[in-house]
Tab-separated table of C-alpha atoms and ligand atoms in Angstrom:
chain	number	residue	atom	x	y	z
W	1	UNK	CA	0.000	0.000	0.000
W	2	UNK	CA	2.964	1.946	0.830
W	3	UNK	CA	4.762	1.658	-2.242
W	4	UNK	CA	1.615	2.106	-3.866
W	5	UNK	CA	1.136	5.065	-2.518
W	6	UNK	CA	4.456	6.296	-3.507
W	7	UNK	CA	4.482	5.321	-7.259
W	8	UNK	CA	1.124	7.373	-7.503
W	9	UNK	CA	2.540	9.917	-6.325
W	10	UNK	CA	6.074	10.006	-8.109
W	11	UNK	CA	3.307	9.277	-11.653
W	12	UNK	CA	1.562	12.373	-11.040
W	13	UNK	CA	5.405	14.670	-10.746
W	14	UNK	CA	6.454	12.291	-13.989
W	15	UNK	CA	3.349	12.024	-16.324
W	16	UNK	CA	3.378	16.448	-15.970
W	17	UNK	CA	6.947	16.994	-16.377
W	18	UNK	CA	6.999	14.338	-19.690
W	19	UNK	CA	3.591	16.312	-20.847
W	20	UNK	CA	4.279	17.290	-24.656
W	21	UNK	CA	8.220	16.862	-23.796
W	22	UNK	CA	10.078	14.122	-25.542
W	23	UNK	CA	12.387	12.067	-23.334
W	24	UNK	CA	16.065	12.778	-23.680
W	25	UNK	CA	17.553	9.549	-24.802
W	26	UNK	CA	18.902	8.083	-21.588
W	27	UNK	CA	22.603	8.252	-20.594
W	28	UNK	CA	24.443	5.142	-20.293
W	29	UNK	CA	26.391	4.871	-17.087
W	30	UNK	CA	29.018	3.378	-16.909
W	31	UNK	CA	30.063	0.183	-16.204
W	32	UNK	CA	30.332	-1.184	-12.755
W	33	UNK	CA	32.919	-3.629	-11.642
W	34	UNK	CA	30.687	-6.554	-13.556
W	35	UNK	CA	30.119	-9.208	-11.534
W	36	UNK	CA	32.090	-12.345	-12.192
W	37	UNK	CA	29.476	-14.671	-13.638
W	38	UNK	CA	25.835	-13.385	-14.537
W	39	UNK	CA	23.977	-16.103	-15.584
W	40	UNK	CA	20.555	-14.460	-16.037
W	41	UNK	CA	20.120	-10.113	-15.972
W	42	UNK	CA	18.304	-9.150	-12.890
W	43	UNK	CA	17.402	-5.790	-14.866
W	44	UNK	CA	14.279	-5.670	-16.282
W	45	UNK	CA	14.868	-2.967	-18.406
W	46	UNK	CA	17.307	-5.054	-20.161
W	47	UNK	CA	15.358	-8.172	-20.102
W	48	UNK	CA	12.685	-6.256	-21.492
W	49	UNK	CA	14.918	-4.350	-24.074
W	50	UNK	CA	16.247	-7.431	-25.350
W	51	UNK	CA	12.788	-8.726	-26.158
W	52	UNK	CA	12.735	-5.684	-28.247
W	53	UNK	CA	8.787	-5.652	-28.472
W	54	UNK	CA	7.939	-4.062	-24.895
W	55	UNK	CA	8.739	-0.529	-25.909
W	56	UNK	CA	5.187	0.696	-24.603
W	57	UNK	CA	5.406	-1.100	-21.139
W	58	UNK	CA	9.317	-0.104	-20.710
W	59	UNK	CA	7.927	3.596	-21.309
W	60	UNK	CA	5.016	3.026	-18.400
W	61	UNK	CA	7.408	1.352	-16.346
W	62	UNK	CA	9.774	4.867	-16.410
W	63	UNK	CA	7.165	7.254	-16.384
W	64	UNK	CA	5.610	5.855	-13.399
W	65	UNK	CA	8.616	4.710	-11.794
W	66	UNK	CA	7.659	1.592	-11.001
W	67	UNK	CA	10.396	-0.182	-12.799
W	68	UNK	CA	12.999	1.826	-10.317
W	69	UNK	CA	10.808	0.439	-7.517
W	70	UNK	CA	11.410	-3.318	-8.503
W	71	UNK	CA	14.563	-2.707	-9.138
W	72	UNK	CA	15.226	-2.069	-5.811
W	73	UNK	CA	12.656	-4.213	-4.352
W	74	UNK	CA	14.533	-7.200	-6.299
W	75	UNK	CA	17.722	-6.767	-4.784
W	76	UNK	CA	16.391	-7.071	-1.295
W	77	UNK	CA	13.954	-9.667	-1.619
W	78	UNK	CA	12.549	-12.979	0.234
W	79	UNK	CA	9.720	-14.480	-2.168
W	80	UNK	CA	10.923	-12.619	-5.976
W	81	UNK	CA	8.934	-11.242	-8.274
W	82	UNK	CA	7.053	-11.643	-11.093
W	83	UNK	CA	6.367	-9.711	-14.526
W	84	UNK	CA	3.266	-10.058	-16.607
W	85	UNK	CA	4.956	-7.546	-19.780
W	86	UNK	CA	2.559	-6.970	-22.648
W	87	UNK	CA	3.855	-6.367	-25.792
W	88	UNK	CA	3.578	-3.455	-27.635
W	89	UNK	CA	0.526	-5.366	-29.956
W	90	UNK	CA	-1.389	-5.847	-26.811
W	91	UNK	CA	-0.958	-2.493	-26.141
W	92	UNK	CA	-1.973	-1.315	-29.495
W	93	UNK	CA	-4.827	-3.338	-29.680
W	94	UNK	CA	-6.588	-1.376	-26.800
W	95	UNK	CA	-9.821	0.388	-27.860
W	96	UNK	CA	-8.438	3.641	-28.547
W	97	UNK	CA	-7.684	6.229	-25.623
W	98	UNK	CA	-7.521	3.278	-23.010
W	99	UNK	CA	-4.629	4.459	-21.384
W	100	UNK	CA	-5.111	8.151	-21.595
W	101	UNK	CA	-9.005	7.631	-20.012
W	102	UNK	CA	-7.081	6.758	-17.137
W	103	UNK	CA	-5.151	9.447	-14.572
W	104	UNK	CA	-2.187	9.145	-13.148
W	105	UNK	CA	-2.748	7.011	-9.998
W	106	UNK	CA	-4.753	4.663	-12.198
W	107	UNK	CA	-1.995	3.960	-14.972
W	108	UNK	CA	0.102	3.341	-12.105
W	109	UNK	CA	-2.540	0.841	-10.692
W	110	UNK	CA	-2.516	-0.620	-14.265
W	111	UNK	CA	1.474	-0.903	-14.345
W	112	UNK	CA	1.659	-2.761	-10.638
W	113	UNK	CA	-1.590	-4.924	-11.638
W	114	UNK	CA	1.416	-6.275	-13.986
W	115	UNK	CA	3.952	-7.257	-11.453
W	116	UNK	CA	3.267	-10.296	-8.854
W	117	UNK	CA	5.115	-9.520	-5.572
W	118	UNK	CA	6.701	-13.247	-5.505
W	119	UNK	CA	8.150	-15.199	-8.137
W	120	UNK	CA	5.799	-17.908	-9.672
W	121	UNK	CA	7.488	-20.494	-12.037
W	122	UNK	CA	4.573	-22.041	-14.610
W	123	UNK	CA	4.900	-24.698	-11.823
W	124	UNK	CA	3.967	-22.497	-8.986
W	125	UNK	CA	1.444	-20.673	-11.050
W	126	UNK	CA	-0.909	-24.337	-11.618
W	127	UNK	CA	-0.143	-25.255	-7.544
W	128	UNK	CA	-1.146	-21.883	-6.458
W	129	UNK	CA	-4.828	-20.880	-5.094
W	130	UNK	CA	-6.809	-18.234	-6.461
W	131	UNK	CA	-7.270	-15.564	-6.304
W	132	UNK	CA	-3.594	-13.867	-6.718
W	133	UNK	CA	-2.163	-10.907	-5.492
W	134	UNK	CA	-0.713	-8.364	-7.584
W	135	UNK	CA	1.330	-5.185	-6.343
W	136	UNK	CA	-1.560	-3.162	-6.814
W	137	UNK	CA	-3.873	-4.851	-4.437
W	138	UNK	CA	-4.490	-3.277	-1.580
W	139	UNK	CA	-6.336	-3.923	1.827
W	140	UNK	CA	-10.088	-4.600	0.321
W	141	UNK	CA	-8.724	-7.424	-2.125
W	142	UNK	CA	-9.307	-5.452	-5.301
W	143	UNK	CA	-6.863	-5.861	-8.064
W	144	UNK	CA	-6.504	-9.425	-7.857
W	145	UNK	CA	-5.871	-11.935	-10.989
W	146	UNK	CA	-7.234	-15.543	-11.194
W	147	UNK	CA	-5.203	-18.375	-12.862
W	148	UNK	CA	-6.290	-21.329	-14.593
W	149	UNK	CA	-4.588	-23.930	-16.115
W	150	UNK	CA	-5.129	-24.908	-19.586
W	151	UNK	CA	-5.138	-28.563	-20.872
W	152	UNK	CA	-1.833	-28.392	-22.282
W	153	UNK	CA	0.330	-27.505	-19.431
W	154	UNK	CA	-0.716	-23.837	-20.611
W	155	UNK	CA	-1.639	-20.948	-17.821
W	156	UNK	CA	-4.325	-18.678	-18.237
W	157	UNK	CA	-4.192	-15.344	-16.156
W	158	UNK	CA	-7.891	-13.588	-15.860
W	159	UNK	CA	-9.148	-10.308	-14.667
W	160	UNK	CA	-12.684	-10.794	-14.291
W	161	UNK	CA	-12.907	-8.540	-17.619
W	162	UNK	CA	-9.951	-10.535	-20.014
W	163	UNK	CA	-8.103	-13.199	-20.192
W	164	UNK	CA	-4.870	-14.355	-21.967
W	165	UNK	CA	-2.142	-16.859	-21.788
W	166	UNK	CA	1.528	-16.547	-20.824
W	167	UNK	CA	3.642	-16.835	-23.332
W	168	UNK	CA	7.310	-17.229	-24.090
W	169	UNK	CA	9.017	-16.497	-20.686
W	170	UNK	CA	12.128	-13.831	-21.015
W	171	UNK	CA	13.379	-14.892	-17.511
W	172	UNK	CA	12.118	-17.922	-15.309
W	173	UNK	CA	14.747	-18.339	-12.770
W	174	UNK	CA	14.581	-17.162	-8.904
W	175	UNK	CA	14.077	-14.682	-7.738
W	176	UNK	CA	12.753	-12.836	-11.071
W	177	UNK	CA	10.317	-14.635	-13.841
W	178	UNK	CA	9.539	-12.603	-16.741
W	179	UNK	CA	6.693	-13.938	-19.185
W	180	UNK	CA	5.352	-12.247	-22.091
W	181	UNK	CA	1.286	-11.869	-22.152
W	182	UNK	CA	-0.357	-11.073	-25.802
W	183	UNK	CA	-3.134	-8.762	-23.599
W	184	UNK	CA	-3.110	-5.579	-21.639
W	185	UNK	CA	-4.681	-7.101	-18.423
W	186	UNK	CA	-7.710	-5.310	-17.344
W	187	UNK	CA	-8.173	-5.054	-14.077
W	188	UNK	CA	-12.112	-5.543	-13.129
W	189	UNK	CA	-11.455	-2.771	-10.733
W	190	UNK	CA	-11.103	-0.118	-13.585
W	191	UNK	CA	-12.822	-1.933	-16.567
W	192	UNK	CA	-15.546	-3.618	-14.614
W	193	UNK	CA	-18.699	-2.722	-15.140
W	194	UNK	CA	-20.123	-0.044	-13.146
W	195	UNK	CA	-22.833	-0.600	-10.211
W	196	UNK	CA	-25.713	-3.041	-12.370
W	197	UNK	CA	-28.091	-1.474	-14.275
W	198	UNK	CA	-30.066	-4.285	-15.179
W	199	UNK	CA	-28.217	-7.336	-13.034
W	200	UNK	CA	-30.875	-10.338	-13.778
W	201	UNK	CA	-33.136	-10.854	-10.587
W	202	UNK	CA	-31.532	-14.053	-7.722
W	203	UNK	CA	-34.998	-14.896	-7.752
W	204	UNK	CA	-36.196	-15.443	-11.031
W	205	UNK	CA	-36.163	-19.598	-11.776
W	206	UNK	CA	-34.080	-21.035	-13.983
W	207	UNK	CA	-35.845	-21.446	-17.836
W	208	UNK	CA	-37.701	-24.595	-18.339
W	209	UNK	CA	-36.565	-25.199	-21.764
W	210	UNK	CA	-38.147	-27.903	-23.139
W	211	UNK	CA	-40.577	-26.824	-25.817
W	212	UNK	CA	-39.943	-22.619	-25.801
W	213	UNK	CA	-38.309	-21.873	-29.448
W	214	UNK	CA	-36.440	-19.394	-28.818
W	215	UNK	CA	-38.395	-16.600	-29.371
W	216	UNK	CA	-40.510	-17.157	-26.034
W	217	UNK	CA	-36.933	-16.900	-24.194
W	218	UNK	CA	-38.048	-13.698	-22.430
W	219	UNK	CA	-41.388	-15.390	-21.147
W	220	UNK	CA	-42.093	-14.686	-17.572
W	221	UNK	CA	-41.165	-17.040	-14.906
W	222	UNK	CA	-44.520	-17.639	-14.382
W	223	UNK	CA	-44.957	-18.977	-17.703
W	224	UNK	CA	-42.441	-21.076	-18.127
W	225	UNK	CA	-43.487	-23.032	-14.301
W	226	UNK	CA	-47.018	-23.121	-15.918
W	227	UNK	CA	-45.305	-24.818	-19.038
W	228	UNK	CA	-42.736	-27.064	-16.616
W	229	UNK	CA	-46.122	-28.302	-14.444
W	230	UNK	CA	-47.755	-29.014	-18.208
W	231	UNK	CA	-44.819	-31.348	-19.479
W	232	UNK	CA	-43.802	-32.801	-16.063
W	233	UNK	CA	-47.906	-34.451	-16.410
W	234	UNK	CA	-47.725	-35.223	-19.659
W	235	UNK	CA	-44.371	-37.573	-18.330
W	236	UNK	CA	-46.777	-38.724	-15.771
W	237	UNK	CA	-49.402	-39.546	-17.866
W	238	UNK	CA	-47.074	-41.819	-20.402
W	239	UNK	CA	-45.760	-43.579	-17.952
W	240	UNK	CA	-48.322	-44.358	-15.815
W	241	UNK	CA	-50.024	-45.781	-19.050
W	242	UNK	CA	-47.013	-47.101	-19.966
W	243	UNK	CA	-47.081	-45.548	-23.445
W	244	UNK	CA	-43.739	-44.029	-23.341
W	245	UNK	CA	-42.529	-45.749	-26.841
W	246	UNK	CA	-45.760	-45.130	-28.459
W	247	UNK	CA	-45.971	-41.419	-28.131
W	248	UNK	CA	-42.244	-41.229	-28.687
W	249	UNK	CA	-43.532	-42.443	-32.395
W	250	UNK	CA	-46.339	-40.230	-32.165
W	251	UNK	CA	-44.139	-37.524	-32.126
W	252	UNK	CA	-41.833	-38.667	-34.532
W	253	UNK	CA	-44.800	-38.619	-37.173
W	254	UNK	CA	-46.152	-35.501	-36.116
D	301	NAG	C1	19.571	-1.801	-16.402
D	301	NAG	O1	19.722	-1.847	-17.819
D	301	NAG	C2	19.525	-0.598	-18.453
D	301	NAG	C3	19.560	-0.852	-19.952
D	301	NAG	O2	20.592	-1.686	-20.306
D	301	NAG	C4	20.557	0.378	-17.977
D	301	NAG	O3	20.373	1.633	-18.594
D	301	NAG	C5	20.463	0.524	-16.455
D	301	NAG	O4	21.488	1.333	-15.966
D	301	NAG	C6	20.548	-0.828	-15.784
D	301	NAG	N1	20.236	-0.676	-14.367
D	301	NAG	C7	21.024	-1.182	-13.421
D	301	NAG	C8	20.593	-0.948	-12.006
D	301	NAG	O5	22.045	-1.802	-13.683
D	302	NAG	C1	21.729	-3.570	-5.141
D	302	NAG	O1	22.522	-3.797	-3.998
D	302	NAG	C2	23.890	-3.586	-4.194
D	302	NAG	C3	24.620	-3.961	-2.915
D	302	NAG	O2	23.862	-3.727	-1.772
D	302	NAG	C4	24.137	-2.123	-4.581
D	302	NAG	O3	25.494	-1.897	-4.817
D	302	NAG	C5	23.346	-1.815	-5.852
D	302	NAG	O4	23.462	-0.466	-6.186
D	302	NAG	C6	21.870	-2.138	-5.634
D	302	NAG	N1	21.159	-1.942	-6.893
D	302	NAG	C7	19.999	-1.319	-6.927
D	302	NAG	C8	19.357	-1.243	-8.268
D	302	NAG	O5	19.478	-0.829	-5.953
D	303	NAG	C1	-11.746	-15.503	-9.663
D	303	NAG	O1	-12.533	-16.677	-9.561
D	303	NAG	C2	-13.576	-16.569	-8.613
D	303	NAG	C3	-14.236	-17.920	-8.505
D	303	NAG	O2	-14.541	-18.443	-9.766
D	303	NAG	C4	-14.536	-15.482	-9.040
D	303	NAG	O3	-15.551	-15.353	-8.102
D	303	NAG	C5	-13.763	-14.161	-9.153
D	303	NAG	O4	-14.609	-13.167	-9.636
D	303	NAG	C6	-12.592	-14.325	-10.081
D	303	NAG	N1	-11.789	-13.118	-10.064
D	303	NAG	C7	-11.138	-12.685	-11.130
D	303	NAG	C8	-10.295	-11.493	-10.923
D	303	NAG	O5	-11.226	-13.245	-12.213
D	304	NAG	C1	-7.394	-19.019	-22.073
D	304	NAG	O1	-7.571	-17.721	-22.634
D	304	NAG	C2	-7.972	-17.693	-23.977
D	304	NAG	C3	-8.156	-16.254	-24.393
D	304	NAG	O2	-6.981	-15.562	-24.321
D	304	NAG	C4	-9.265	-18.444	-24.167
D	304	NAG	O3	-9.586	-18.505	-25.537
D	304	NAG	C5	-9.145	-19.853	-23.608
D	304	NAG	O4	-10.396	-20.483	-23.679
D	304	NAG	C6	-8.686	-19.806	-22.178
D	304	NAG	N1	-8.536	-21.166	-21.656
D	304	NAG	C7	-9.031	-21.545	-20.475
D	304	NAG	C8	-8.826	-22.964	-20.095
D	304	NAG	O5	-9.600	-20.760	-19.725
């Protein structure tokens, strides 16, 4: 909540100094004493750079500052992390204006719905109970993701308003998994619907279907027990007489 807190903030400073401005190409610093062997990059601006189709997300991930926050949150961490990037497709598929309908504190909300504050290997994901945390949930349980595993060994992440499958993983080793995701995840909490207009009534009884085409589907509920009382003695009737095969031909001609 904390860090939450914090990102929204820093957004809001960001998102008005980079209004209309175009972002000096960064400065490469130099080289630290490398260490000896890295076998996978803990940066996720590289990771991501290397995939060379996350050039929207990378953006986000500056202008909110939430990729300097998991920087430093990865080098001082128990459980790892974990990074749902969309590509810059899934991006530009959005209906158009998505992201700018959104202020600030919600892009930043969008950015941390991304990130997973503990590292889940595909293994992890299919062992692990719903729903899951993301690093924009806060105290009331919003922002939350459900996963479900496909038949082939495939994982499914949800939102309550889309879906998608991981893809290709960029990094999979603790404490940091990367995985590529073909959507923009939309978290319920922003792309829900709004309070129900017209939310279909607890009460109302399940649709006999038996005999209404389909043009009767908005009968009443009272006419569709009238018609379930009809055909459950009509049942009654055929086999109390025992009739059941005749009227089953009756029908047939008819
Ligand atoms: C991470 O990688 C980017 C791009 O290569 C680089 O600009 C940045 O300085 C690196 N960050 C750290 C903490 O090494
Ligand atoms: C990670 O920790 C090391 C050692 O504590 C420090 O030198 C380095 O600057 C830190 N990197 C980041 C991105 O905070
Ligand atoms: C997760 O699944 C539960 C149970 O099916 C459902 O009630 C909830 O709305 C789902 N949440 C999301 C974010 O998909
Ligand atoms: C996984 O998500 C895709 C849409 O991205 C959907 O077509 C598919 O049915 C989903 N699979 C499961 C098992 O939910």
């Amino acid at each position: 909540m904390a860090t939450f807190t914090f990102a929204a903030a820093l957004t809001l400073l960001m998102l008005f100094q980079a209004e209309g401005a175009t972002k000096p190409a960064p400065t490469p610093t130099p080289a630290a004493t490398a260490p000896a062997a890295a076998p996978e990059s803990l940066n996720l601006t590289e990771i991501l750079e290397k995939g060379s189709q996350f050039t929207t997300f990378l953006r986000l991930l500056k202008d909110t500052q939430i990729g300097e926050q998991i920087d430093n949150q990865l080098n001082n961490t128990y459980g790892g992390m974990t990074i749902l990037a969309p590509t810059d497709n899934a991006f530009n598929s959005l209906k158009a204006g998505t992201l700018n309908s959104l202020n600030p504190q919600e892009q930043a909300a969008l950015i941390l719905y991304h990130v997973l504050p503990r590292y889940y290997s595909l293994m992890t994901f299919q062992t692990s109970s719903n729903p899951i945390t993301t690093q924009a949930t806060g105290n009331h349980g919003a922002y939350v993701v459900n996963i479900t595993s496909t038949a082939n060994n495939q994982v499914n992440v949800s939102t309550g308003v889309n879906q998608t499958p991981l893809s290709t993983s960029l990094r999979s080793t603790f404490p940091l998994a990367v995985y590529q995701i073909d959507s923009v995840l939309l978290p319920y909490d922003l792309f829900g619907p709004k309070p129900p207009a017209a939310a279909p009534k607890p009460s109302e009884k399940p649709k006999v279907k038996a005999k209404a085409p389909s043009a009767e589907s908005a009968e009443t509920s009272e006419d569709s027990t009238v018609k379930g009382d009809a055909s459950r003695r009509n049942l009654g009737w055929t086999s109390v007489a025992g009739m059941g095969l005749m009227s089953i031909c009756v029908m047939m001609m008819s």
